[in-house]
Amino acid sequence: IFIAGIYACRNAKKRGFDDNDMIVFLLIAGIGAILGGHLFYGFTNYDLLTGLLQNLSGITGPRDLLEKAVAVFGGSVFYGGLLGGTAAAVCYAKKKRLDLGAFSDMAAPAVPLFHIFGRIGCFLGGCCYGGTCSFGVTYTNALPPEANGVSRFPVQLAEAAFNLILFLALDRFFRQGRFKGKLFAGYLLIYSVGRFLLEFLRGDEVRGFFWVLSTSQWISAIIFIASAVWLAKKRAEA
């Protein structure tokens, strides 16, 4: 987060904006990302969430409530954070009458930059693990117990590499002044495709499934369609 924030603030200075505005913009987006990430994690734990809501009368006190809430909302989902952070940033920019197109361009490469480190953290912790394969990594003390004892494809590192390529591409486009006002939408378009494909290499069940696709794949499809429609509309207006 620290590195991505410094990068975005440097982008703001390069474009002649006050980096303090970018700091507040990122802080507001960060609050939205935290809330959105935890809320989406609760939705992926649908059984625990419904169990909590159905047994509110059985809660013995604040500590018991906190423990049950942590069990339901204690983790974080990237897409929830992305959507929550985006919503918060858009609302703040409109309220403060910031140039949303410029600020989204400046912040766009920072998102995959942050995500690189996030996925490395997932790899080190053992969450968001890959499917079983003849080569890979065998966890012995991963956070999710079910990840241990089996050789697993390091899909977290594959996604970190994908985010690195995406960051380098967006950074170059930003420095060249290309796709002004559209970089963040471009990020959403490309990342959604990559995430949709990478989900096939995942092995964890916590991300949820509807029919044959995971929750993240459905969200990826929706984001891809929305981004493509928005970009097409902007192109038609130009």
CSV table of N, CA and C in Angstrom, one decimal, residues 3-112:
chain,number,residue,atom,x,y,z
A,3,ILE,N,4.0,1.6,-1.1
A,3,ILE,CA,4.7,1.8,-2.3
A,3,ILE,C,3.8,2.3,-3.4
A,4,ALA,N,2.6,1.7,-3.5
A,4,ALA,CA,1.6,2.1,-4.4
A,4,ALA,C,1.1,3.5,-4.2
A,5,GLY,N,1.0,3.9,-2.9
A,5,GLY,CA,0.7,5.3,-2.6
A,5,GLY,C,1.7,6.3,-3.1
A,6,ILE,N,3.0,6.0,-2.8
A,6,ILE,CA,4.1,6.9,-3.3
A,6,ILE,C,4.1,7.0,-4.8
A,7,TYR,N,3.9,5.9,-5.4
A,7,TYR,CA,3.8,5.9,-6.9
A,7,TYR,C,2.7,6.8,-7.4
A,8,ALA,N,1.5,6.7,-6.9
A,8,ALA,CA,0.4,7.5,-7.3
A,8,ALA,C,0.6,9.0,-7.0
A,9,CYS,N,1.2,9.3,-5.9
A,9,CYS,CA,1.5,10.7,-5.6
A,9,CYS,C,2.5,11.3,-6.5
A,10,ARG,N,3.5,10.5,-6.9
A,10,ARG,CA,4.5,11.0,-7.9
A,10,ARG,C,3.8,11.2,-9.2
A,11,ASN,N,2.8,10.4,-9.6
A,11,ASN,CA,2.1,10.6,-10.8
A,11,ASN,C,1.3,11.9,-10.8
A,12,ALA,N,0.8,12.2,-9.6
A,12,ALA,CA,0.0,13.5,-9.4
A,12,ALA,C,0.9,14.7,-9.6
A,13,LYS,N,2.1,14.6,-9.0
A,13,LYS,CA,3.1,15.7,-9.2
A,13,LYS,C,3.5,15.9,-10.7
A,14,LYS,N,3.7,14.8,-11.4
A,14,LYS,CA,4.1,14.9,-12.8
A,14,LYS,C,3.0,15.6,-13.6
A,15,ARG,N,1.7,15.4,-13.2
A,15,ARG,CA,0.6,16.0,-14.0
A,15,ARG,C,0.3,17.4,-13.4
A,16,GLY,N,1.0,17.9,-12.4
A,16,GLY,CA,0.8,19.2,-11.9
A,16,GLY,C,-0.4,19.3,-10.9
A,17,PHE,N,-0.7,18.2,-10.3
A,17,PHE,CA,-1.8,18.2,-9.2
A,17,PHE,C,-1.1,18.2,-7.8
A,18,ASP,N,-1.9,18.6,-6.9
A,18,ASP,CA,-1.5,18.6,-5.5
A,18,ASP,C,-1.5,17.2,-5.0
A,19,ASP,N,-0.3,16.7,-4.5
A,19,ASP,CA,-0.2,15.3,-4.0
A,19,ASP,C,-1.0,15.1,-2.8
A,20,ASN,N,-1.3,16.2,-2.0
A,20,ASN,CA,-2.2,16.0,-0.8
A,20,ASN,C,-3.6,15.6,-1.2
A,21,ASP,N,-4.1,16.1,-2.4
A,21,ASP,CA,-5.4,15.7,-2.9
A,21,ASP,C,-5.4,14.2,-3.2
A,22,MET,N,-4.2,13.8,-3.8
A,22,MET,CA,-4.1,12.3,-4.1
A,22,MET,C,-4.1,11.5,-2.9
A,23,ILE,N,-3.4,12.0,-1.8
A,23,ILE,CA,-3.3,11.2,-0.6
A,23,ILE,C,-4.7,11.0,0.0
A,24,VAL,N,-5.5,12.1,0.1
A,24,VAL,CA,-6.8,11.9,0.6
A,24,VAL,C,-7.7,11.1,-0.3
A,25,PHE,N,-7.5,11.2,-1.6
A,25,PHE,CA,-8.3,10.4,-2.6
A,25,PHE,C,-8.0,8.9,-2.3
A,26,LEU,N,-6.7,8.6,-2.1
A,26,LEU,CA,-6.3,7.2,-1.9
A,26,LEU,C,-6.8,6.7,-0.5
A,27,LEU,N,-6.8,7.6,0.5
A,27,LEU,CA,-7.2,7.2,1.8
A,27,LEU,C,-8.7,6.8,1.8
A,28,ILE,N,-9.5,7.7,1.1
A,28,ILE,CA,-10.9,7.4,1.0
A,28,ILE,C,-11.2,6.1,0.3
A,29,ALA,N,-10.4,5.9,-0.8
A,29,ALA,CA,-10.5,4.7,-1.6
A,29,ALA,C,-10.1,3.5,-0.7
A,30,GLY,N,-9.1,3.7,0.1
A,30,GLY,CA,-8.6,2.6,1.0
A,30,GLY,C,-9.7,2.2,2.0
A,31,ILE,N,-10.4,3.2,2.5
A,31,ILE,CA,-11.5,2.8,3.5
A,31,ILE,C,-12.6,2.0,2.8
A,32,GLY,N,-12.9,2.5,1.6
A,32,GLY,CA,-13.9,1.8,0.8
A,32,GLY,C,-13.5,0.3,0.5
A,33,ALA,N,-12.2,0.2,0.2
A,33,ALA,CA,-11.6,-1.1,-0.1
A,33,ALA,C,-11.6,-2.0,1.1
A,34,ILE,N,-11.3,-1.5,2.2
A,34,ILE,CA,-11.3,-2.4,3.4
A,34,ILE,C,-12.8,-2.9,3.7
A,35,LEU,N,-13.7,-1.9,3.7
A,35,LEU,CA,-15.1,-2.3,4.0
A,35,LEU,C,-15.6,-3.3,2.9
A,36,GLY,N,-15.4,-3.0,1.6
A,36,GLY,CA,-15.9,-3.8,0.6
A,36,GLY,C,-15.2,-5.2,0.6
A,37,GLY,N,-13.9,-5.3,0.9
A,37,GLY,CA,-13.3,-6.5,0.9
A,37,GLY,C,-13.8,-7.5,2.0
A,38,HIS,N,-14.1,-6.9,3.2
A,38,HIS,CA,-14.6,-7.7,4.3
A,38,HIS,C,-16.0,-8.1,4.1
A,39,LEU,N,-16.8,-7.2,3.5
A,39,LEU,CA,-18.2,-7.5,3.2
A,39,LEU,C,-18.4,-8.6,2.2
A,40,PHE,N,-17.6,-8.6,1.2
A,40,PHE,CA,-17.6,-9.6,0.1
A,40,PHE,C,-17.1,-10.9,0.7
A,41,TYR,N,-16.2,-10.9,1.6
A,41,TYR,CA,-15.7,-12.1,2.3
A,41,TYR,C,-16.9,-12.8,3.0
A,42,GLY,N,-17.7,-11.9,3.7
A,42,GLY,CA,-18.8,-12.4,4.4
A,42,GLY,C,-19.9,-13.1,3.4
A,43,PHE,N,-20.0,-12.5,2.3
A,43,PHE,CA,-20.9,-13.0,1.3
A,43,PHE,C,-20.5,-14.4,0.8
A,44,THR,N,-19.1,-14.5,0.6
A,44,THR,CA,-18.6,-15.8,0.1
A,44,THR,C,-18.8,-16.9,1.2
A,45,ASN,N,-18.8,-16.5,2.5
A,45,ASN,CA,-19.1,-17.4,3.6
A,45,ASN,C,-20.6,-17.4,3.9
A,46,TYR,N,-21.4,-17.7,2.9
A,46,TYR,CA,-22.8,-17.5,2.9
A,46,TYR,C,-23.4,-18.3,4.1
A,47,ASP,N,-22.9,-19.6,4.2
A,47,ASP,CA,-23.5,-20.4,5.3
A,47,ASP,C,-23.3,-19.9,6.6
A,48,LEU,N,-22.1,-19.4,6.9
A,48,LEU,CA,-21.8,-18.8,8.2
A,48,LEU,C,-22.6,-17.5,8.4
A,49,LEU,N,-22.7,-16.7,7.3
A,49,LEU,CA,-23.5,-15.4,7.4
A,49,LEU,C,-24.9,-15.7,7.8
A,50,THR,N,-25.6,-16.6,7.1
A,50,THR,CA,-27.0,-16.9,7.3
A,50,THR,C,-27.1,-17.5,8.7
A,51,GLY,N,-26.1,-18.3,9.1
A,51,GLY,CA,-26.2,-18.9,10.5
A,51,GLY,C,-26.1,-17.8,11.5
A,52,LEU,N,-25.3,-16.8,11.3
A,52,LEU,CA,-25.2,-15.7,12.3
A,52,LEU,C,-26.5,-14.9,12.4
A,53,LEU,N,-27.1,-14.6,11.2
A,53,LEU,CA,-28.3,-13.8,11.2
A,53,LEU,C,-29.5,-14.6,11.8
A,54,GLN,N,-29.5,-15.9,11.6
A,54,GLN,CA,-30.6,-16.7,12.1
A,54,GLN,C,-30.5,-17.0,13.6
A,55,ASN,N,-29.3,-16.8,14.2
A,55,ASN,CA,-29.1,-17.1,15.6
A,55,ASN,C,-28.6,-15.9,16.4
A,56,LEU,N,-29.1,-14.7,16.0
A,56,LEU,CA,-28.7,-13.5,16.8
A,56,LEU,C,-29.2,-13.6,18.2
A,57,SER,N,-30.3,-14.2,18.4
A,57,SER,CA,-30.9,-14.3,19.8
A,57,SER,C,-30.0,-15.2,20.7
A,58,GLY,N,-29.1,-16.0,20.1
A,58,GLY,CA,-28.3,-16.9,20.9
A,58,GLY,C,-27.0,-16.3,21.2
A,59,ILE,N,-26.7,-15.1,20.8
A,59,ILE,CA,-25.4,-14.4,21.1
A,59,ILE,C,-25.4,-14.0,22.6
A,60,THR,N,-24.4,-14.4,23.3
A,60,THR,CA,-24.4,-14.2,24.8
A,60,THR,C,-23.8,-12.8,25.2
A,61,GLY,N,-23.2,-12.1,24.3
A,61,GLY,CA,-22.6,-10.8,24.7
A,61,GLY,C,-21.8,-10.2,23.6
A,62,PRO,N,-21.2,-9.0,23.8
A,62,PRO,CA,-20.4,-8.3,22.8
A,62,PRO,C,-19.2,-9.2,22.3
A,63,ARG,N,-18.5,-9.9,23.2
A,63,ARG,CA,-17.4,-10.7,22.9
A,63,ARG,C,-17.8,-11.8,22.0
A,64,ASP,N,-18.9,-12.5,22.3
A,64,ASP,CA,-19.4,-13.6,21.5
A,64,ASP,C,-19.8,-13.1,20.1
A,65,LEU,N,-20.4,-11.9,20.0
A,65,LEU,CA,-20.8,-11.3,18.7
A,65,LEU,C,-19.5,-11.0,17.9
A,66,LEU,N,-18.5,-10.4,18.6
A,66,LEU,CA,-17.3,-10.1,17.9
A,66,LEU,C,-16.6,-11.3,17.3
A,67,GLU,N,-16.6,-12.4,18.1
A,67,GLU,CA,-15.9,-13.6,17.6
A,67,GLU,C,-16.7,-14.2,16.4
A,68,LYS,N,-18.0,-14.2,16.5
A,68,LYS,CA,-18.8,-14.7,15.3
A,68,LYS,C,-18.7,-13.8,14.1
A,69,ALA,N,-18.6,-12.5,14.3
A,69,ALA,CA,-18.5,-11.6,13.2
A,69,ALA,C,-17.1,-11.7,12.5
A,70,VAL,N,-16.1,-12.0,13.3
A,70,VAL,CA,-14.7,-12.2,12.8
A,70,VAL,C,-14.7,-13.4,11.9
A,71,ALA,N,-15.4,-14.5,12.4
A,71,ALA,CA,-15.5,-15.7,11.6
A,71,ALA,C,-16.1,-15.5,10.3
A,72,VAL,N,-17.1,-14.6,10.2
A,72,VAL,CA,-17.8,-14.4,9.0
A,72,VAL,C,-17.1,-13.4,8.1
A,73,PHE,N,-16.7,-12.3,8.7
A,73,PHE,CA,-16.1,-11.1,7.9
A,73,PHE,C,-14.6,-10.9,8.1
A,74,GLY,N,-13.9,-11.9,8.7
A,74,GLY,CA,-12.5,-11.7,9.1
A,74,GLY,C,-11.6,-11.6,8.0
A,75,GLY,N,-11.9,-12.3,6.8
A,75,GLY,CA,-11.0,-12.3,5.7
A,75,GLY,C,-11.3,-11.1,4.8
A,76,SER,N,-10.7,-11.1,3.6
A,76,SER,CA,-10.9,-10.1,2.6
A,76,SER,C,-10.9,-10.6,1.2
A,77,VAL,N,-11.7,-10.1,0.3
A,77,VAL,CA,-11.8,-10.5,-1.1
A,77,VAL,C,-11.4,-9.4,-1.9
A,78,PHE,N,-10.5,-9.6,-2.9
A,78,PHE,CA,-9.9,-8.5,-3.7
A,78,PHE,C,-11.0,-7.8,-4.5
A,79,TYR,N,-11.9,-8.5,-5.1
A,79,TYR,CA,-12.9,-7.9,-5.9
A,79,TYR,C,-13.8,-7.0,-5.1
A,80,GLY,N,-14.1,-7.4,-3.8
A,80,GLY,CA,-14.9,-6.6,-3.0
A,80,GLY,C,-14.2,-5.3,-2.6
A,81,GLY,N,-12.9,-5.4,-2.4
A,81,GLY,CA,-12.1,-4.2,-2.1
A,81,GLY,C,-12.0,-3.3,-3.3
A,82,LEU,N,-11.8,-3.9,-4.5
A,82,LEU,CA,-11.7,-3.1,-5.7
A,82,LEU,C,-13.0,-2.3,-6.0
A,83,LEU,N,-14.2,-3.0,-5.8
A,83,LEU,CA,-15.4,-2.3,-6.1
A,83,LEU,C,-15.8,-1.3,-5.0
A,84,GLY,N,-15.5,-1.7,-3.7
A,84,GLY,CA,-15.7,-0.7,-2.6
A,84,GLY,C,-14.8,0.5,-2.7
A,85,GLY,N,-13.6,0.3,-3.0
A,85,GLY,CA,-12.6,1.4,-3.2
A,85,GLY,C,-13.0,2.3,-4.3
A,86,THR,N,-13.4,1.7,-5.4
A,86,THR,CA,-13.8,2.5,-6.6
A,86,THR,C,-15.0,3.3,-6.3
A,87,ALA,N,-16.0,2.7,-5.7
A,87,ALA,CA,-17.2,3.5,-5.3
A,87,ALA,C,-16.9,4.7,-4.4
A,88,ALA,N,-16.1,4.4,-3.4
A,88,ALA,CA,-15.7,5.5,-2.4
A,88,ALA,C,-14.9,6.6,-3.1
A,89,ALA,N,-14.0,6.2,-4.0
A,89,ALA,CA,-13.2,7.2,-4.7
A,89,ALA,C,-14.0,8.0,-5.6
A,90,VAL,N,-15.0,7.4,-6.3
A,90,VAL,CA,-15.8,8.2,-7.3
A,90,VAL,C,-16.7,9.2,-6.5
A,91,CYS,N,-17.3,8.7,-5.4
A,91,CYS,CA,-18.1,9.6,-4.6
A,91,CYS,C,-17.3,10.8,-4.0
A,92,TYR,N,-16.1,10.5,-3.6
A,92,TYR,CA,-15.3,11.6,-3.0
A,92,TYR,C,-14.9,12.6,-4.1
A,93,ALA,N,-14.5,12.0,-5.2
A,93,ALA,CA,-14.0,12.9,-6.3
A,93,ALA,C,-15.2,13.8,-6.8
A,94,LYS,N,-16.4,13.3,-6.9
A,94,LYS,CA,-17.5,14.1,-7.3
A,94,LYS,C,-17.9,15.1,-6.2
A,95,LYS,N,-17.8,14.7,-5.0
A,95,LYS,CA,-18.1,15.7,-3.9
A,95,LYS,C,-17.2,16.9,-3.9
A,96,LYS,N,-15.9,16.5,-4.1
A,96,LYS,CA,-14.8,17.6,-4.0
A,96,LYS,C,-14.5,18.2,-5.4
A,97,ARG,N,-15.3,17.8,-6.4
A,97,ARG,CA,-15.2,18.3,-7.8
A,97,ARG,C,-13.8,18.1,-8.3
A,98,LEU,N,-13.2,16.9,-8.0
A,98,LEU,CA,-11.9,16.6,-8.6
A,98,LEU,C,-12.0,16.1,-10.0
A,99,ASP,N,-11.0,16.2,-10.8
A,99,ASP,CA,-11.0,15.7,-12.2
A,99,ASP,C,-10.9,14.2,-12.1
A,100,LEU,N,-12.0,13.5,-12.1
A,100,LEU,CA,-12.1,12.1,-11.9
A,100,LEU,C,-11.3,11.3,-13.0
A,101,GLY,N,-11.4,11.8,-14.2
A,101,GLY,CA,-10.6,11.1,-15.3
A,101,GLY,C,-9.1,11.2,-15.0
A,102,ALA,N,-8.6,12.4,-14.6
A,102,ALA,CA,-7.2,12.5,-14.4
A,102,ALA,C,-6.8,11.7,-13.1
A,103,PHE,N,-7.6,11.8,-12.1
A,103,PHE,CA,-7.2,11.0,-10.8
A,103,PHE,C,-7.2,9.5,-11.0
A,104,SER,N,-8.2,9.1,-11.8
A,104,SER,CA,-8.3,7.6,-12.1
A,104,SER,C,-7.1,7.2,-12.9
A,105,ASP,N,-6.7,8.0,-13.9
A,105,ASP,CA,-5.5,7.7,-14.7
A,105,ASP,C,-4.3,7.6,-13.8
A,106,MET,N,-4.1,8.5,-12.9
A,106,MET,CA,-2.9,8.6,-12.0
A,106,MET,C,-2.9,7.4,-11.1
A,107,ALA,N,-4.1,6.9,-10.6
A,107,ALA,CA,-4.1,5.9,-9.7
A,107,ALA,C,-4.2,4.5,-10.3
A,108,ALA,N,-4.6,4.4,-11.6
A,108,ALA,CA,-4.8,3.1,-12.2
A,108,ALA,C,-3.6,2.2,-12.1
A,109,PRO,N,-2.4,2.6,-12.5
A,109,PRO,CA,-1.3,1.6,-12.4
A,109,PRO,C,-0.9,1.2,-11.0
A,110,ALA,N,-1.3,2.1,-10.0
A,110,ALA,CA,-1.0,1.8,-8.6
A,110,ALA,C,-1.8,0.5,-8.1
A,111,VAL,N,-3.0,0.3,-8.7
A,111,VAL,CA,-3.8,-0.9,-8.3
A,111,VAL,C,-3.1,-2.2,-8.5
A,112,PRO,N,-2.7,-2.5,-9.7
A,112,PRO,CA,-1.9,-3.8,-9.9
A,112,PRO,C,-0.6,-3.8,-9.2
